[in-house]
Amino acid sequence: DKKYETAEQRQYSQTTSTMESPQQETGHAKLQKQSSKLSQHSNQEFHQPESTAKVLNKTIETAEQKQFSQTASTIESPQ
């Protein structure tokens, strides 16, 4: 049990230092990565004629971009 705990603690402290590290990507970069992951998913999930898939993709992407810009403005807000 003790061994297991220390392994967990080690992983935890690594994660914490990663989160606090100033070299960490900005929130913007992270969000963009997540968005691209999401649109890749939708690409794989829709097995439909290509034109339909493209339209669906566009819709998903714009929704994501909207969310992204909202989040970005929240991050940048001086409050």
N, CA and C atoms as an extended XYZ file, in Angstrom:
237
Properties=species:S:1:pos:R:3:atomname:S:1:resname:S:1:resid:I:1 pbc="F F F"
N         0.820       -1.208        0.000 N   ASP     1
C         0.000        0.000        0.000 CA  ASP     1
C         0.856        1.261        0.000 C   ASP     1
N         1.850        1.274        0.839 N   LYS     2
C         2.701        2.463        0.901 CA  LYS     2
C         3.343        2.732       -0.445 C   LYS     2
N         3.826        1.667       -1.076 N   LYS     3
C         4.470        1.845       -2.383 CA  LYS     3
C         3.491        2.478       -3.356 C   LYS     3
N         2.281        1.978       -3.362 N   TYR     4
C         1.265        2.485       -4.281 CA  TYR     4
C         1.029        3.969       -4.018 C   TYR     4
N         0.917        4.324       -2.752 N   GLU     5
C         0.665        5.721       -2.406 CA  GLU     5
C         1.788        6.624       -2.905 C   GLU     5
N         3.026        6.218       -2.674 N   THR     6
C         4.123        7.097       -3.071 CA  THR     6
C         4.132        7.274       -4.583 C   THR     6
N         3.829        6.223       -5.309 N   ALA     7
C         3.773        6.356       -6.765 CA  ALA     7
C         2.717        7.387       -7.138 C   ALA     7
N         1.570        7.323       -6.473 N   GLU     8
C         0.498        8.279       -6.768 CA  GLU     8
C         0.938        9.691       -6.426 C   GLU     8
N         1.565        9.847       -5.260 N   GLN     9
C         2.010       11.172       -4.851 CA  GLN     9
C         3.015       11.723       -5.843 C   GLN     9
N         3.912       10.856       -6.322 N   ARG    10
C         4.915       11.309       -7.277 CA  ARG    10
C         4.205       11.851       -8.517 C   ARG    10
N         3.255       11.064       -9.023 N   GLN    11
C         2.533       11.490      -10.213 CA  GLN    11
C         1.819       12.814       -9.934 C   GLN    11
N         1.252       12.933       -8.756 N   TYR    12
C         0.525       14.142       -8.398 CA  TYR    12
C         1.452       15.345       -8.397 C   TYR    12
N         2.619       15.203       -7.773 N   SER    13
C         3.506       16.360       -7.695 CA  SER    13
C         4.015       16.732       -9.082 C   SER    13
N         4.234       15.736       -9.939 N   GLN    14
C         4.639       16.040      -11.310 CA  GLN    14
C         3.545       16.854      -11.999 C   GLN    14
N         2.318       16.406      -11.826 N   THR    15
C         1.210       17.105      -12.469 CA  THR    15
C         1.125       18.528      -11.955 C   THR    15
N         1.263       18.708      -10.646 N   THR    16
C         1.169       20.041      -10.073 CA  THR    16
C         2.244       20.936      -10.652 C   THR    16
N         3.470       20.446      -10.700 N   SER    17
C         4.540       21.297      -11.208 CA  SER    17
C         4.287       21.634      -12.673 C   SER    17
N         3.711       20.706      -13.418 N   THR    18
C         3.405       21.004      -14.814 CA  THR    18
C         2.375       22.115      -14.886 C   THR    18
N         1.357       22.042      -14.032 N   MET    19
C         0.318       23.059      -14.069 CA  MET    19
C         0.889       24.422      -13.702 C   MET    19
N         1.807       24.462      -12.755 N   GLU    20
C         2.319       25.744      -12.294 CA  GLU    20
C         3.429       26.287      -13.183 C   GLU    20
N         3.985       25.438      -14.040 N   SER    21
C         5.137       25.859      -14.833 CA  SER    21
C         4.773       27.006      -15.765 C   SER    21
N         5.574       28.065      -15.775 N   PRO    22
C         5.271       29.224      -16.622 CA  PRO    22
C         5.453       28.932      -18.104 C   PRO    22
N         6.181       27.856      -18.422 N   GLN    23
C         6.368       27.503      -19.821 CA  GLN    23
C         5.102       26.871      -20.388 C   GLN    23
N         4.173       26.595      -19.511 N   GLN    24
C         2.926       25.954      -19.946 CA  GLN    24
C         2.287       26.744      -21.079 C   GLN    24
N         1.642       26.035      -21.984 N   GLU    25
C         0.941       26.703      -23.080 CA  GLU    25
C        -0.120       27.636      -22.510 C   GLU    25
N        -0.406       28.696      -23.220 N   THR    26
C        -1.469       29.586      -22.772 CA  THR    26
C        -2.805       28.882      -22.918 C   THR    26
N        -3.810       29.408      -22.243 N   GLY    27
C        -5.136       28.824      -22.356 CA  GLY    27
C        -5.585       28.766      -23.800 C   GLY    27
N        -5.240       29.791      -24.575 N   HIS    28
C        -5.650       29.835      -25.979 CA  HIS    28
C        -5.150       28.594      -26.697 C   HIS    28
N        -3.859       28.332      -26.577 N   ALA    29
C        -3.265       27.208      -27.302 CA  ALA    29
C        -3.955       25.911      -26.897 C   ALA    29
N        -4.189       25.757      -25.596 N   LYS    30
C        -4.840       24.536      -25.120 CA  LYS    30
C        -6.214       24.394      -25.757 C   LYS    30
N        -6.971       25.484      -25.740 N   LEU    31
C        -8.320       25.421      -26.295 CA  LEU    31
C        -8.282       25.062      -27.768 C   LEU    31
N        -7.340       25.649      -28.485 N   GLN    32
C        -7.262       25.340      -29.907 CA  GLN    32
C        -6.984       23.861      -30.108 C   GLN    32
N        -6.089       23.314      -29.282 N   LYS    33
C        -5.780       21.889      -29.407 CA  LYS    33
C        -7.031       21.062      -29.159 C   LYS    33
N        -7.773       21.411      -28.105 N   GLN    34
C        -8.983       20.661      -27.803 CA  GLN    34
C        -9.957       20.741      -28.970 C   GLN    34
N       -10.098       21.935      -29.535 N   SER    35
C       -11.031       22.098      -30.647 CA  SER    35
C       -10.643       21.209      -31.804 C   SER    35
N        -9.351       21.200      -32.135 N   SER    36
C        -8.956       20.397      -33.292 CA  SER    36
C        -9.201       18.924      -32.991 C   SER    36
N        -8.995       18.513      -31.742 N   LYS    37
C        -9.278       17.126      -31.377 CA  LYS    37
C       -10.755       16.836      -31.611 C   LYS    37
N       -11.603       17.761      -31.184 N   LEU    38
C       -13.041       17.545      -31.324 CA  LEU    38
C       -13.439       17.437      -32.782 C   LEU    38
N       -12.896       18.297      -33.634 N   SER    39
C       -13.317       18.214      -35.032 CA  SER    39
C       -12.775       16.950      -35.685 C   SER    39
N       -11.634       16.467      -35.230 N   GLN    40
C       -11.150       15.193      -35.755 CA  GLN    40
C       -12.130       14.087      -35.391 C   GLN    40
N       -12.620       14.132      -34.153 N   HIS    41
C       -13.590       13.130      -33.721 CA  HIS    41
C       -14.797       13.140      -34.644 C   HIS    41
N       -15.335       14.321      -34.877 N   SER    42
C       -16.540       14.387      -35.693 CA  SER    42
C       -16.252       13.860      -37.090 C   SER    42
N       -15.051       14.111      -37.587 N   ASN    43
C       -14.680       13.566      -38.891 CA  ASN    43
C       -14.854       12.054      -38.901 C   ASN    43
N       -14.376       11.411      -37.845 N   GLN    44
C       -14.404        9.960      -37.815 CA  GLN    44
C       -15.819        9.447      -37.566 C   GLN    44
N       -16.600       10.200      -36.819 N   GLU    45
C       -17.906        9.684      -36.427 CA  GLU    45
C       -18.922        9.736      -37.555 C   GLU    45
N       -18.860       10.744      -38.402 N   PHE    46
C       -19.856       10.860      -39.462 CA  PHE    46
C       -19.409       10.071      -40.678 C   PHE    46
N       -19.974        8.884      -40.855 N   HIS    47
C       -19.663        8.124      -42.069 CA  HIS    47
C       -20.794        8.385      -43.048 C   HIS    47
N       -20.723        9.509      -43.704 N   GLN    48
C       -21.784        9.930      -44.612 CA  GLN    48
C       -21.134       10.445      -45.878 C   GLN    48
N       -21.938       10.701      -46.905 N   PRO    49
C       -21.371       11.298      -48.125 CA  PRO    49
C       -20.552       12.531      -47.765 C   PRO    49
N       -19.479       12.753      -48.502 N   GLU    50
C       -18.515       13.758      -48.074 CA  GLU    50
C       -19.128       15.139      -47.959 C   GLU    50
N       -19.983       15.521      -48.869 N   SER    51
C       -20.536       16.873      -48.824 CA  SER    51
C       -21.279       17.090      -47.501 C   SER    51
N       -22.064       16.104      -47.078 N   THR    52
C       -22.789       16.233      -45.821 CA  THR    52
C       -21.815       16.361      -44.666 C   THR    52
N       -20.816       15.514      -44.656 N   ALA    53
C       -19.843       15.535      -43.576 CA  ALA    53
C       -19.179       16.901      -43.502 C   ALA    53
N       -18.865       17.464      -44.661 N   LYS    54
C       -18.210       18.773      -44.681 CA  LYS    54
C       -19.112       19.825      -44.054 C   LYS    54
N       -20.371       19.806      -44.407 N   VAL    55
C       -21.298       20.791      -43.853 CA  VAL    55
C       -21.390       20.623      -42.343 C   VAL    55
N       -21.560       19.397      -41.890 N   LEU    56
C       -21.643       19.134      -40.457 CA  LEU    56
C       -20.392       19.637      -39.768 C   LEU    56
N       -19.262       19.348      -40.367 N   ASN    57
C       -18.000       19.766      -39.792 CA  ASN    57
C       -17.941       21.268      -39.634 C   ASN    57
N       -18.372       21.977      -40.668 N   LYS    58
C       -18.330       23.437      -40.618 CA  LYS    58
C       -19.163       23.934      -39.451 C   LYS    58
N       -20.339       23.373      -39.286 N   THR    59
C       -21.211       23.808      -38.204 CA  THR    59
C       -20.530       23.581      -36.865 C   THR    59
N       -19.988       22.407      -36.680 N   ILE    60
C       -19.322       22.088      -35.422 CA  ILE    60
C       -18.166       23.047      -35.192 C   ILE    60
N       -17.384       23.278      -36.231 N   GLU    61
C       -16.223       24.151      -36.084 CA  GLU    61
C       -16.629       25.557      -35.685 C   GLU    61
N       -17.651       26.104      -36.326 N   THR    62
C       -18.012       27.480      -35.998 CA  THR    62
C       -18.518       27.561      -34.564 C   THR    62
N       -19.273       26.579      -34.127 N   ALA    63
C       -19.733       26.569      -32.743 CA  ALA    63
C       -18.531       26.570      -31.815 C   ALA    63
N       -17.546       25.774      -32.137 N   GLU    64
C       -16.341       25.711      -31.313 CA  GLU    64
C       -15.616       27.045      -31.316 C   GLU    64
N       -15.504       27.656      -32.482 N   GLN    65
C       -14.799       28.928      -32.574 CA  GLN    65
C       -15.509       29.974      -31.732 C   GLN    65
N       -16.828       29.961      -31.765 N   LYS    66
C       -17.592       30.906      -30.960 CA  LYS    66
C       -17.238       30.705      -29.485 C   LYS    66
N       -17.293       29.445      -29.056 N   GLN    67
C       -16.976       29.134      -27.672 CA  GLN    67
C       -15.552       29.568      -27.368 C   GLN    67
N       -14.653       29.315      -28.302 N   PHE    68
C       -13.251       29.658      -28.094 CA  PHE    68
C       -13.097       31.156      -27.905 C   PHE    68
N       -13.721       31.959      -28.740 N   SER    69
C       -13.520       33.402      -28.632 CA  SER    69
C       -14.140       33.919      -27.336 C   SER    69
N       -15.254       33.332      -26.915 N   GLN    70
C       -15.841       33.729      -25.636 CA  GLN    70
C       -14.863       33.445      -24.506 C   GLN    70
N       -14.304       32.240      -24.522 N   THR    71
C       -13.368       31.865      -23.472 CA  THR    71
C       -12.160       32.774      -23.506 C   THR    71
N       -11.654       33.045      -24.706 N   ALA    72
C       -10.471       33.884      -24.833 CA  ALA    72
C       -10.741       35.248      -24.226 C   ALA    72
N       -11.889       35.839      -24.524 N   SER    73
C       -12.166       37.169      -23.991 CA  SER    73
C       -12.280       37.100      -22.471 C   SER    73
N       -12.808       36.008      -21.947 N   THR    74
C       -12.887       35.858      -20.498 CA  THR    74
C       -11.498       35.837      -19.899 C   THR    74
N       -10.598       35.102      -20.535 N   ILE    75
C        -9.233       35.004      -20.014 CA  ILE    75
C        -8.569       36.373      -20.040 C   ILE    75
N        -8.816       37.137      -21.114 N   GLU    76
C        -8.120       38.404      -21.272 CA  GLU    76
C        -8.766       39.526      -20.471 C   GLU    76
N        -9.982       39.317      -19.997 N   SER    77
C       -10.691       40.383      -19.303 CA  SER    77
C        -9.929       40.811      -18.050 C   SER    77
N        -9.757       42.129      -17.835 N   PRO    78
C        -8.948       42.632      -16.709 CA  PRO    78
C        -9.591       42.401      -15.355 C   PRO    78
N       -10.889       42.062      -15.329 N   GLN    79
C       -11.520       41.738      -14.056 CA  GLN    79
C       -10.802       40.550      -13.455 C   GLN    79
